[in-house]
Tab-separated table of C-alpha atoms in Angstrom:
chain	number	residue	atom	x	y	z
R	66	MET	CA	85.036	190.524	223.682
R	67	LYS	CA	86.152	189.703	220.190
R	68	LYS	CA	83.560	189.783	217.460
R	69	ARG	CA	83.004	186.424	215.774
R	70	ILE	CA	82.965	185.856	212.052
R	71	LEU	CA	81.634	182.706	210.414
R	72	VAL	CA	83.391	181.877	207.169
R	73	VAL	CA	81.662	179.344	204.926
R	74	GLU	CA	84.081	178.547	202.097
R	75	ASP	CA	84.873	175.187	200.555
R	76	ASP	CA	88.362	175.973	199.236
R	77	GLN	CA	90.808	175.248	202.044
R	78	ALA	CA	93.487	177.666	200.843
R	79	ILE	CA	91.052	180.572	200.652
R	80	SER	CA	89.575	179.618	203.994
R	81	LYS	CA	93.047	179.650	205.535
R	82	ALA	CA	93.857	183.033	203.995
R	83	LEU	CA	90.571	184.491	205.261
R	84	MET	CA	91.171	183.028	208.702
R	85	PHE	CA	94.589	184.665	208.905
R	86	ARG	CA	93.440	187.997	207.502
R	87	LEU	CA	90.452	188.271	209.807
R	88	SER	CA	92.135	187.087	212.971
R	89	THR	CA	95.033	189.447	212.403
R	90	ALA	CA	92.453	192.204	212.154
R	91	GLY	CA	91.244	191.233	215.617
R	92	TYR	CA	88.293	188.957	214.988
R	93	GLU	CA	87.570	185.415	216.062
R	94	VAL	CA	86.992	183.161	213.078
R	95	ILE	CA	84.778	180.085	212.795
R	96	SER	CA	85.334	178.080	209.606
R	97	ALA	CA	82.892	175.828	207.834
R	98	PHE	CA	83.616	174.074	204.545
R	99	ASP	CA	80.133	173.385	203.264
R	100	ALA	CA	76.621	174.730	203.497
R	101	ILE	CA	75.341	172.141	205.963
R	102	THR	CA	78.157	172.642	208.457
R	103	GLY	CA	77.798	176.345	207.842
R	104	MET	CA	74.129	176.338	208.805
R	105	ALA	CA	74.835	174.289	211.902
R	106	ALA	CA	77.642	176.636	212.916
R	107	ALA	CA	75.456	179.699	212.356
R	108	VAL	CA	72.921	178.274	214.777
R	109	LYS	CA	75.325	176.884	217.363
R	110	GLU	CA	78.146	179.414	217.411
R	111	GLU	CA	76.040	182.578	217.145
R	112	PRO	CA	78.491	184.577	215.066
R	113	ASP	CA	78.184	188.332	214.573
R	114	VAL	CA	78.804	188.289	210.823
R	115	ALA	CA	78.880	185.578	208.172
R	116	ILE	CA	80.981	185.466	205.017
R	117	LEU	CA	79.467	183.081	202.476
R	118	ASP	CA	81.065	181.650	199.383
R	119	ILE	CA	78.466	181.127	196.675
R	120	SER	CA	79.607	178.147	194.684
R	121	MET	CA	80.321	175.197	196.873
R	122	PRO	CA	80.064	171.641	195.612
R	123	ASP	CA	77.174	170.518	197.739
R	124	GLY	CA	75.267	173.678	198.425
R	125	ASN	CA	74.979	177.198	197.200
R	126	GLY	CA	75.899	180.021	199.590
R	127	LEU	CA	72.818	181.953	198.515
R	128	ASP	CA	70.536	179.042	199.349
R	129	LEU	CA	72.240	178.946	202.728
R	130	ALA	CA	71.584	182.660	203.173
R	131	GLU	CA	67.946	182.077	202.336
R	132	ARG	CA	67.676	179.287	204.897
R	133	MET	CA	69.329	181.470	207.511
R	134	GLN	CA	66.804	184.216	206.865
R	135	LYS	CA	63.921	181.827	207.433
R	136	LEU	CA	65.164	180.619	210.794
R	137	GLY	CA	64.407	182.976	213.633
R	138	LYS	CA	67.766	182.558	215.319
R	139	THR	CA	69.848	183.416	212.273
R	140	ALA	CA	67.461	185.748	210.474
R	141	SER	CA	69.188	188.895	211.621
R	142	LEU	CA	72.736	187.675	211.028
R	143	PRO	CA	74.366	190.142	208.629
R	144	PHE	CA	76.175	188.409	205.806
R	145	ILE	CA	78.655	189.142	203.044
R	146	VAL	CA	78.826	187.127	199.848
R	147	ILE	CA	82.107	186.333	198.078
R	148	THR	CA	82.358	184.645	194.724
R	149	ALA	CA	84.514	184.088	191.664
R	150	SER	CA	81.475	184.533	189.460
R	151	LYS	CA	80.688	187.815	187.768
R	152	LYS	CA	77.139	186.847	186.892
R	153	TYR	CA	74.855	189.804	187.331
R	154	SER	CA	71.944	187.574	188.283
R	155	LEU	CA	73.859	186.229	191.269
R	156	ARG	CA	74.662	189.725	192.441
R	157	GLN	CA	71.017	190.652	192.090
R	158	ARG	CA	69.853	187.617	194.049
R	159	ALA	CA	72.397	188.257	196.792
R	160	LEU	CA	71.258	191.837	197.208
R	161	ASP	CA	67.606	190.786	197.122
R	162	LEU	CA	68.346	188.357	199.937
R	163	GLY	CA	69.781	191.204	201.940
R	164	ALA	CA	73.508	190.659	201.533
R	165	ARG	CA	75.407	193.604	202.994
R	166	ALA	CA	78.149	193.299	200.387
R	167	PHE	CA	78.983	191.346	197.258
R	168	ILE	CA	82.713	190.765	196.892
R	169	GLU	CA	84.407	189.317	193.826
R	170	LYS	CA	87.329	186.938	193.990
R	171	PRO	CA	90.232	187.548	194.078
R	172	TYR	CA	89.112	189.882	196.828
R	173	ASP	CA	90.568	193.186	197.862
R	174	PRO	CA	91.243	192.683	201.584
R	175	GLU	CA	90.477	196.354	202.282
R	176	LYS	CA	87.051	195.997	200.730
R	177	LEU	CA	86.375	192.828	202.665
R	178	LEU	CA	87.429	194.267	206.002
R	179	GLY	CA	85.468	197.401	205.285
R	180	ALA	CA	82.353	195.318	204.636
R	181	VAL	CA	82.897	193.382	207.870
R	182	ARG	CA	83.268	196.590	209.859
R	183	GLU	CA	80.129	197.970	208.282
R	184	CYS	CA	78.184	194.838	209.248
R	185	LEU	CA	79.422	195.116	212.825
R	186	GLY	CA	78.575	198.772	213.018
R	187	GLU	CA	82.199	199.649	213.615
R	188	SER	CA	83.596	202.934	212.408
R	189	PRO	CA	85.654	202.722	209.221
R	190	GLN	CA	89.397	202.328	209.609
R	191	PRO	CA	91.236	205.675	209.455
R	192	ALA	CA	93.128	206.137	206.171
R	193	GLY	CA	96.877	205.706	205.872
R	194	ARG	CA	98.284	202.435	207.100
Z	85	ASP	CA	36.394	155.822	138.297
Z	86	CYS	CA	35.281	156.297	134.741
Z	87	GLU	CA	36.693	153.611	132.437
Z	88	ALA	CA	36.729	155.843	129.385
Z	89	ASP	CA	38.784	158.491	131.196
Z	90	ARG	CA	41.228	155.904	132.474
Z	91	MET	CA	41.760	154.500	128.983
Z	92	ALA	CA	42.189	158.004	127.557
Z	93	CYS	CA	45.043	158.687	129.990
Z	94	VAL	CA	46.705	155.394	129.156
Z	95	ARG	CA	46.412	156.103	125.451
Z	96	PHE	CA	47.812	159.678	125.733
Z	97	LEU	CA	50.735	158.779	127.935
Z	98	GLY	CA	51.413	155.697	125.801
Z	99	LYS	CA	52.059	158.080	122.924
Z	100	VAL	CA	54.494	160.141	124.973
Z	101	SER	CA	56.673	157.289	126.129
Z	102	ASN	CA	56.496	153.555	125.567
Z	103	ASN	CA	57.977	152.262	128.773
Z	104	THR	CA	55.391	153.606	131.159
Z	105	GLU	CA	53.713	151.099	133.427
Z	106	PHE	CA	50.105	151.890	134.242
Z	107	ILE	CA	48.437	150.988	137.487
Z	108	LEU	CA	44.690	151.450	137.413
Z	109	ALA	CA	42.250	151.930	140.244
Z	110	GLU	CA	38.515	152.497	140.301
Z	111	THR	CA	37.980	153.712	143.836
Z	112	GLY	CA	39.797	155.849	146.366
Z	113	ALA	CA	40.415	152.914	148.686
Z	114	GLU	CA	41.833	150.822	145.840
Z	115	GLY	CA	43.988	153.756	144.774
Z	116	LEU	CA	45.395	154.245	148.252
Z	117	ALA	CA	46.183	150.566	148.624
Z	118	LEU	CA	47.957	150.431	145.278
Z	119	LEU	CA	49.816	153.650	146.051
Z	120	ARG	CA	51.167	152.267	149.292
Z	121	ASP	CA	52.008	148.975	147.728
Z	122	ARG	CA	53.473	149.853	144.335
Z	123	LYS	CA	54.864	153.364	144.997
Z	124	PRO	CA	54.184	154.932	141.607
Z	125	ASP	CA	56.253	157.778	140.173
Z	126	CYS	CA	53.160	159.838	139.465
Z	127	VAL	CA	49.437	159.673	140.224
Z	128	LEU	CA	46.573	160.905	138.066
Z	129	LEU	CA	43.689	161.470	140.416
Z	130	ASP	CA	40.089	162.142	139.486
Z	131	LEU	CA	38.190	164.889	141.294
Z	132	ASN	CA	35.325	162.644	142.291
Z	133	LEU	CA	35.557	159.021	143.194
Z	134	PRO	CA	32.673	156.760	144.179
Z	135	ASP	CA	33.877	156.353	147.772
Z	136	MET	CA	35.480	159.723	148.440
Z	137	GLU	CA	36.437	163.080	146.935
Z	138	GLY	CA	39.807	163.145	145.244
Z	139	ILE	CA	40.927	165.793	147.674
Z	140	GLU	CA	40.041	163.522	150.596
Z	141	LEU	CA	42.480	160.972	149.263
Z	142	VAL	CA	45.185	163.624	149.216
Z	143	GLU	CA	44.338	164.612	152.788
Z	144	GLN	CA	44.474	161.013	153.903
Z	145	LEU	CA	47.932	160.673	152.396
Z	146	VAL	CA	49.168	163.795	154.157
Z	147	ALA	CA	47.778	162.525	157.452
Z	148	GLU	CA	49.565	159.217	156.937
Z	149	TYR	CA	52.920	160.374	155.573
Z	150	GLY	CA	53.180	163.903	156.956
Z	151	GLU	CA	53.489	165.176	153.387
Z	152	VAL	CA	52.339	164.169	149.870
Z	153	PRO	CA	54.578	161.168	149.107
Z	154	VAL	CA	54.351	161.144	145.297
Z	155	PRO	CA	53.565	163.743	142.648
Z	156	ILE	CA	49.799	163.915	142.107
Z	157	ILE	CA	47.985	165.522	139.231
Z	158	MET	CA	44.313	166.155	139.796
Z	159	LEU	CA	42.078	165.740	136.764
Z	160	THR	CA	39.166	168.131	136.907
Z	161	GLY	CA	35.965	168.657	135.023
Z	162	GLN	CA	34.606	171.913	133.659
Z	163	GLY	CA	34.657	174.985	135.867
Z	164	ASN	CA	36.159	173.291	138.896
Z	165	THR	CA	38.995	175.734	139.403
Z	166	GLU	CA	37.973	176.445	142.968
Z	167	ILE	CA	38.380	172.817	143.950
Z	168	ALA	CA	41.560	172.642	141.967
Z	169	VAL	CA	43.082	175.502	143.952
Z	170	ARG	CA	42.083	173.728	147.154
Z	171	ALA	CA	43.783	170.628	145.864
Z	172	LEU	CA	46.964	172.577	145.153
Z	173	LYS	CA	46.910	173.918	148.676
Z	174	ALA	CA	46.488	170.379	149.969
Z	175	GLY	CA	49.728	169.420	148.224
Z	176	VAL	CA	48.787	168.286	144.745
Z	177	ALA	CA	51.470	169.161	142.193
Z	178	ASP	CA	49.192	170.306	139.414
Z	179	TYR	CA	45.677	170.053	138.045
Z	180	LEU	CA	44.546	169.429	134.508
Z	181	PRO	CA	41.033	169.763	133.065
Z	182	LYS	CA	39.970	166.568	131.338
Z	183	ASP	CA	38.350	168.625	128.592
Z	184	GLY	CA	40.863	169.368	125.889
Z	185	MET	CA	43.482	167.121	127.466
Z	186	ASN	CA	45.797	165.510	124.929
Z	187	ALA	CA	48.984	163.485	124.824
Z	188	SER	CA	51.278	166.470	124.893
Z	189	SER	CA	49.482	168.368	127.688
Z	190	LEU	CA	49.236	165.262	129.857
Z	191	GLY	CA	52.815	164.252	129.131
Z	192	ARG	CA	54.107	167.701	130.050
Z	193	ALA	CA	51.973	167.800	133.185
Z	194	VAL	CA	53.381	164.467	134.359
Z	195	GLN	CA	56.955	165.582	133.758
Z	196	ASN	CA	56.499	168.938	135.485
Z	197	ALA	CA	54.732	167.332	138.412
Z	198	GLN	CA	57.613	164.927	138.945
Z	199	GLU	CA	60.177	167.710	138.784
Z	200	LYS	CA	58.187	169.902	141.153
Z	201	HIS	CA	57.778	167.054	143.587
Z	202	SER	CA	61.444	166.175	143.679
Z	203	LEU	CA	62.374	169.834	144.215
Z	204	ARG	CA	59.907	170.119	147.071
Z	205	THR	CA	61.213	166.967	148.676
Z	206	ALA	CA	64.796	168.187	148.390
Z	207	VAL	CA	63.924	171.527	149.987
Z	208	ARG	CA	62.138	169.823	152.837
Z	209	GLU	CA	65.087	167.551	153.396
Z	210	HIS	CA	67.523	170.473	153.456
Z	211	ARG	CA	65.360	172.392	155.844
Z	212	ARG	CA	65.310	169.437	158.237
Z	213	GLU	CA	69.085	169.164	158.054
Z	214	LEU	CA	69.537	172.876	158.687
Z	215	GLU	CA	67.244	172.764	161.696
Z	216	LYS	CA	69.251	169.903	163.114
Z	217	MET	CA	72.479	171.791	162.523
Z	218	VAL	CA	71.151	174.922	164.193
Z	219	SER	CA	69.983	172.928	167.190
Z	220	ASN	CA	73.387	171.262	167.490
Z	221	LEU	CA	75.183	174.580	167.234
Z	222	ARG	CA	73.011	176.054	169.957
Z	223	LYS	CA	73.823	173.130	172.208
Z	224	LYS	CA	77.507	173.498	171.436
Z	225	ASN	CA	77.309	177.193	172.230
Z	226	ASP	CA	75.850	176.444	175.631
Z	227	GLU	CA	78.498	173.810	176.261
Z	228	ILE	CA	81.244	176.274	175.463
Z	229	THR	CA	79.766	178.877	177.773
Z	230	ARG	CA	79.459	176.392	180.615
Z	231	PHE	CA	83.016	175.201	180.067
Z	232	TYR	CA	84.485	178.676	180.241
Z	233	HIS	CA	82.468	179.544	183.330
Z	234	THR	CA	83.797	176.463	185.077
Z	235	LEU	CA	87.296	177.165	183.821
Z	236	SER	CA	87.171	180.725	185.047
Z	237	HIS	CA	85.927	179.622	188.449
Z	238	GLU	CA	88.524	176.874	188.804
Z	239	LEU	CA	91.338	179.233	187.888
Z	240	LYS	CA	90.187	182.102	190.056
Z	241	THR	CA	89.905	179.970	193.157
Z	242	PRO	CA	93.595	179.081	193.632
Z	243	LEU	CA	94.495	182.551	192.381
Z	244	THR	CA	92.456	184.104	195.175
Z	245	ALA	CA	94.366	182.347	197.912
Z	246	ALA	CA	97.699	182.979	196.174
Z	247	THR	CA	96.967	186.703	195.837
Z	248	GLU	CA	95.901	187.041	199.435
Z	249	PHE	CA	98.868	185.180	200.912
Z	250	VAL	CA	101.281	187.376	198.987
Z	251	LEU	CA	99.492	190.460	200.301
Z	252	LEU	CA	99.616	189.118	203.848
Z	253	LEU	CA	103.344	188.547	203.526
Z	254	LEU	CA	103.931	191.974	201.984
Z	255	GLU	CA	102.065	193.612	204.839
Z	256	GLY	CA	104.430	191.945	207.264
Z	257	LEU	CA	101.596	190.120	208.974
Z	258	ALA	CA	103.509	186.853	209.012
Z	259	GLY	CA	106.739	188.448	210.228
Z	260	SER	CA	108.853	191.290	208.878
Z	261	ILE	CA	110.404	190.854	205.469
Z	262	ASN	CA	113.577	192.251	203.958
Z	263	GLU	CA	113.771	194.450	200.862
Z	264	GLN	CA	114.592	191.674	198.463
Z	265	GLN	CA	111.748	189.520	199.743
Z	266	ALA	CA	109.423	192.485	199.296
Z	267	GLU	CA	110.642	192.978	195.743
Z	268	PHE	CA	110.109	189.331	194.839
Z	269	LEU	CA	106.683	189.354	196.394
Z	270	GLU	CA	105.731	192.500	194.450
Z	271	THR	CA	106.640	190.670	191.258
Z	272	VAL	CA	104.472	187.734	192.269
Z	273	LYS	CA	101.658	190.168	193.050
Z	274	GLU	CA	101.897	191.715	189.565
Z	275	SER	CA	101.867	188.297	187.967
Z	276	HIS	CA	98.723	187.454	189.885
Z	277	SER	CA	97.066	190.677	188.728
Z	278	LEU	CA	97.878	189.844	185.144
Z	279	MET	CA	96.486	186.345	185.560
Z	280	THR	CA	93.247	187.762	186.942
Z	281	LEU	CA	92.958	190.186	184.028
Z	282	HIS	CA	93.548	187.419	181.521
Z	283	ILE	CA	90.977	185.125	183.070
Z	284	ASN	CA	88.418	187.922	183.058
Z	285	ASP	CA	89.255	188.727	179.450
Z	286	ILE	CA	88.806	185.111	178.402
Z	287	LEU	CA	85.423	185.000	180.046
Z	288	ASP	CA	84.346	188.288	178.487
Z	289	ALA	CA	85.523	187.258	175.049
Z	290	THR	CA	83.661	183.966	175.347
Z	291	ARG	CA	80.485	185.658	176.483
Z	292	LEU	CA	80.685	188.111	173.626
Z	293	GLU	CA	81.360	185.299	171.154
Z	294	THR	CA	78.440	183.196	172.323
Z	295	GLY	CA	76.118	186.162	172.606
Z	296	LYS	CA	75.769	185.689	176.337
Z	297	LEU	CA	77.118	189.018	177.487
Z	298	SER	CA	74.401	191.375	178.553
Z	299	LEU	CA	74.675	195.037	179.332
Z	300	HIS	CA	73.135	196.709	182.365
Z	301	ARG	CA	72.582	200.216	181.234
Z	302	ASP	CA	71.802	203.389	183.055
Z	303	SER	CA	71.594	207.023	182.173
Z	304	ILE	CA	74.918	208.534	183.220
Z	305	ALA	CA	77.035	211.624	182.729
Z	306	LEU	CA	79.686	210.041	180.538
Z	307	ALA	CA	82.254	212.805	180.904
Z	308	ASP	CA	82.188	212.462	184.693
Z	309	LEU	CA	82.721	208.723	184.429
Z	310	ILE	CA	85.653	209.114	182.082
Z	311	ASP	CA	87.153	211.798	184.286
Z	312	ARG	CA	87.148	209.302	187.157
Z	313	VAL	CA	88.708	206.561	185.037
Z	314	VAL	CA	91.443	208.896	183.834
Z	315	ALA	CA	92.186	209.797	187.450
Z	316	THR	CA	92.811	206.150	188.317
Z	317	PHE	CA	95.501	206.030	185.655
Z	318	GLY	CA	97.352	208.996	187.159
Z	319	PRO	CA	99.880	206.888	189.069
Z	320	SER	CA	100.637	204.571	186.180
Z	321	ALA	CA	101.074	207.510	183.816
Z	322	ARG	CA	103.463	209.154	186.292
Z	323	ASP	CA	105.423	205.930	186.609
Z	324	GLY	CA	105.862	205.855	182.853
Z	325	GLY	CA	106.831	209.521	182.645
Z	326	VAL	CA	103.751	210.207	180.553
Z	327	ARG	CA	101.693	213.394	180.862
Z	328	LEU	CA	97.983	212.618	181.153
Z	329	GLU	CA	95.396	215.169	180.085
Z	330	PHE	CA	91.598	215.221	180.071
Z	331	ARG	CA	89.366	217.626	178.143
Z	332	ARG	CA	85.593	217.770	177.975
Z	333	GLU	CA	83.079	219.921	176.157
Z	334	ASP	CA	80.457	221.765	178.135
Z	335	GLU	CA	76.830	220.728	178.480
Z	336	LEU	CA	77.099	217.291	177.065
Z	337	PRO	CA	73.985	215.105	176.893
Z	338	ARG	CA	73.868	211.960	178.978
Z	339	ALA	CA	74.597	208.471	177.712
Z	340	PHE	CA	72.674	205.260	178.333
Z	341	VAL	CA	75.509	202.863	179.072
Z	342	ASP	CA	76.735	200.004	181.196
Z	343	GLU	CA	79.092	201.904	183.471
Z	344	ARG	CA	81.288	198.930	184.212
Z	345	ARG	CA	81.699	198.022	180.554
Z	346	ILE	CA	82.434	201.546	179.352
Z	347	THR	CA	84.974	201.817	182.161
Z	348	GLN	CA	86.466	198.617	180.812
Z	349	VAL	CA	86.756	200.066	177.294
Z	350	VAL	CA	88.282	203.360	178.405
Z	351	SER	CA	90.659	201.565	180.770
Z	352	ASN	CA	91.784	199.300	177.966
Z	353	LEU	CA	92.485	202.231	175.643
Z	354	LEU	CA	94.246	204.222	178.343
Z	355	ALA	CA	96.358	201.296	179.480
Z	356	ASN	CA	97.489	200.692	175.900
Z	357	ALA	CA	98.168	204.384	175.287
Z	358	ILE	CA	100.332	204.698	178.394
Z	359	LYS	CA	102.100	201.412	177.736
Z	360	PHE	CA	103.088	202.323	174.195
Z	361	THR	CA	104.116	205.909	174.913
Z	362	PRO	CA	107.724	206.486	175.941
Z	363	ASN	CA	108.951	208.672	178.788
Z	364	GLY	CA	108.230	212.338	178.171
Z	365	GLY	CA	105.243	211.638	175.971
Z	366	GLN	CA	101.617	212.591	176.365
Z	367	VAL	CA	98.210	210.924	176.426
Z	368	SER	CA	95.135	213.131	175.904
Z	369	VAL	CA	91.594	212.001	176.564
Z	370	SER	CA	88.684	214.063	175.326
Z	371	VAL	CA	84.893	213.773	175.420
Z	372	GLY	CA	82.733	215.739	173.026
Z	373	LEU	CA	79.457	215.885	171.159
Z	374	GLU	CA	79.254	214.649	167.599
Z	375	ARG	CA	76.244	216.100	165.819
Z	376	GLY	CA	74.521	214.101	163.153
Z	377	SER	CA	71.222	212.468	162.243
Z	378	ALA	CA	71.454	211.133	165.773
Z	379	ASP	CA	73.712	212.868	168.238
Z	380	ARG	CA	76.591	210.851	169.594
Z	381	LEU	CA	79.099	211.262	172.365
Z	382	ARG	CA	82.629	210.920	171.106
Z	383	VAL	CA	85.525	209.825	173.284
Z	384	SER	CA	89.086	209.808	172.032
Z	385	VAL	CA	92.358	208.681	173.544
Z	386	ALA	CA	95.327	210.155	171.711
Z	387	ASP	CA	98.938	209.321	172.463
Z	388	THR	CA	102.363	210.416	171.242
Z	389	GLY	CA	103.619	206.857	171.306
Z	390	ARG	CA	105.173	204.548	168.800
Z	391	GLY	CA	102.153	204.384	166.510
Z	392	ILE	CA	100.842	201.540	164.396
Z	393	SER	CA	101.958	200.692	160.865
Z	394	GLN	CA	99.547	200.866	157.917
Z	395	GLU	CA	99.745	197.080	157.458
Z	396	GLN	CA	98.774	196.377	161.030
Z	397	LEU	CA	96.108	199.069	161.308
Z	398	PRO	CA	93.232	197.137	159.686
Z	399	HIS	CA	93.801	194.192	162.027
Z	400	ILE	CA	94.128	196.072	165.253
Z	401	PHE	CA	90.688	195.107	166.556
Z	402	ASP	CA	90.938	191.458	165.546
Z	403	ARG	CA	90.764	188.917	168.292
Z	404	LEU	CA	94.162	187.677	169.475
Z	405	TYR	CA	95.963	190.187	167.294
Z	406	GLN	CA	99.007	191.773	168.835
Z	407	VAL	CA	101.143	194.555	167.524
Z	408	THR	CA	104.672	193.333	167.145
Z	409	GLN	CA	107.721	195.062	165.840
Z	410	ASP	CA	110.939	193.562	164.635
Z	411	ASP	CA	113.030	194.711	167.512
Z	412	THR	CA	110.722	193.960	170.395
Z	413	SER	CA	108.857	190.874	171.439
Z	414	ILE	CA	105.158	190.704	172.143
Z	415	HIS	CA	104.273	193.186	174.845
Z	416	GLY	CA	102.279	190.834	176.963
Z	417	GLY	CA	98.559	190.512	177.103
Z	418	LEU	CA	96.312	188.057	175.375
Z	419	GLY	CA	95.522	190.407	172.494
Z	420	LEU	CA	91.870	190.332	173.512
Z	421	GLY	CA	91.541	193.828	174.948
Z	422	LEU	CA	90.821	195.761	171.763
Z	423	SER	CA	88.594	193.068	170.344
Z	424	ILE	CA	86.551	193.064	173.549
Z	425	SER	CA	86.450	196.869	173.524
Z	426	LYS	CA	85.157	196.896	169.975
Z	427	ASP	CA	82.449	194.369	170.777
Z	428	LEU	CA	81.407	196.269	173.885
Z	429	VAL	CA	81.186	199.574	172.002
Z	430	GLU	CA	79.163	197.957	169.229
Z	431	LEU	CA	76.833	196.319	171.739
Z	432	HIS	CA	76.067	199.842	172.891
Z	433	GLY	CA	75.146	200.758	169.337
Z	434	GLY	CA	78.385	202.628	168.843
Z	435	GLU	CA	81.474	202.571	166.660
Z	436	ILE	CA	85.194	202.484	167.363
Z	437	SER	CA	88.023	203.492	165.087
Z	438	VAL	CA	91.726	204.236	165.093
Z	439	ALA	CA	94.023	206.631	163.301
Z	440	SER	CA	97.763	206.334	163.583
Z	441	VAL	CA	101.107	207.404	162.186
Z	442	LEU	CA	104.053	205.105	162.812
Z	443	GLY	CA	106.566	206.768	165.079
Z	444	GLU	CA	104.238	209.651	165.978
Z	445	GLY	CA	101.301	208.224	167.841
Z	446	SER	CA	97.789	206.816	167.695
Z	447	THR	CA	94.306	208.082	168.386
Z	448	PHE	CA	91.551	205.644	169.305
Z	449	THR	CA	88.044	207.070	169.086
Z	450	PHE	CA	84.683	205.604	169.932
Z	451	ALA	CA	81.258	207.153	169.587
Z	452	ILE	CA	78.067	206.024	171.265
Z	453	PRO	CA	74.503	207.298	170.909
Z	454	ALA	CA	73.614	210.175	173.223
Z	455	ILE	CA	70.286	210.351	175.003
Z	456	PRO	CA	68.271	213.020	173.195
Z	457	ARG	CA	67.269	215.961	175.337
Z	458	GLY	CA	64.089	215.379	177.259
Z	459	GLU	CA	64.255	211.620	177.033
Z	460	LYS	CA	65.286	209.215	179.750
Z	461	TYR	CA	66.912	206.370	177.905
Z	462	LEU	CA	67.459	204.770	174.536
Z	463	GLU	CA	65.949	201.596	173.187
Z	464	PRO	CA	68.471	198.741	173.120
Z	465	VAL	CA	70.151	198.425	169.770
Z	466	LYS	CA	71.396	194.865	169.567
Z	467	GLU	CA	71.095	191.654	171.491
Z	468	SER	CA	74.579	190.553	170.560
Z	469	VAL	CA	77.270	191.395	168.089
Z	470	ARG	CA	77.593	187.921	166.573
């Protein structure tokens, strides 16, 4: 059974790239383009990991993470935060909310996949590809 | 309120100048009304009026206008210096005892009071203007910061997808690619890396300029950090045929620094050193203790590269300055790296300098305060460098 990753990212190009990268790595990807759809998908689709973009036009990824924590069903969903912002305060807030990783854009795909594996409790990929 | 005193003033000032108009009042209320109405150039105010104290009149004026609107000279009786001082504090320009008053002393007092009043008014006016200017500049500063944050975000977003798609192609995940395609894609990848660096530099430079860059400092073993940074430049040094060397003194004290930012500074210096050193050359990095009134940790990056001319040396840390030579074009880069490095070092309470001989090489050195033995950290030195 493939593990399912929810990607909440408003930029379509980045969402497409993430979709390709993650599905090639063997995961099933659910895409949402805003915080509201993201929340709904987290509840309905029961993903194993969530990747949340912080700055989306109509809703902050960190606010979404906070809402997910408060809801019983999604409270234990491990999540990774990705963002173009280097603001220390955002990083701090993300970690305080329990983010498993904080990844800066443009992202290093190795780092991202590593964070996903860590969330899923999978062993790290052997070196040398 | 005393008629004799009023007439004395008129007589004295009449001697001093013959085109003075006199407005006379007997009570405080009358005085205030005439003041508001006729706007005199100067007011001679008695200490005691039938309906109020002279000082009360002054206080009423201040309450009404926010400040004393015209020069006021308080006329006092014998031994009333205490009240007179109070009057001065309330905003009166001067006080003059009625005893021994004559034409010349009253005339001078009126003139001085007018001059003093106009100076005070001018100063107040300037201060208001300055405060407005400062407030506008602060707003502008915030606008600039917000703009560059948005800009950085908007540029990084398409760059993220572009970078990733090139990587996906290079990894053959969308089908196998031939050698030439790989080569072209590598070039695109490098361009993307440069773009990312530039965007980050712009944001850093803006933050430093607007005083919005903050350091997150920790006590660290500086030499270990620099050792790690040097190691990451191994491949690029090898590619350029440059020998890379690292030396450190023993038992160095710790430093209280922002690891990320110091890494940024050292990386900038190393990247430059390797870039400007030809094949067969050498770049040496060393970390040592500099003893002084306060101990400092000194880091230097020395290369055997092309060097910097004496004319260009004083400008090397200027923003947007790039070293150019007649036979080569600008070497790429926004020219922000060294300026950012200097600002970052200075934010840490340190100093950066360069020594160079054209054709032989350059040595960039920075020194930052060391944590004294037995202590955990240092007090922050500056909030911002501008």
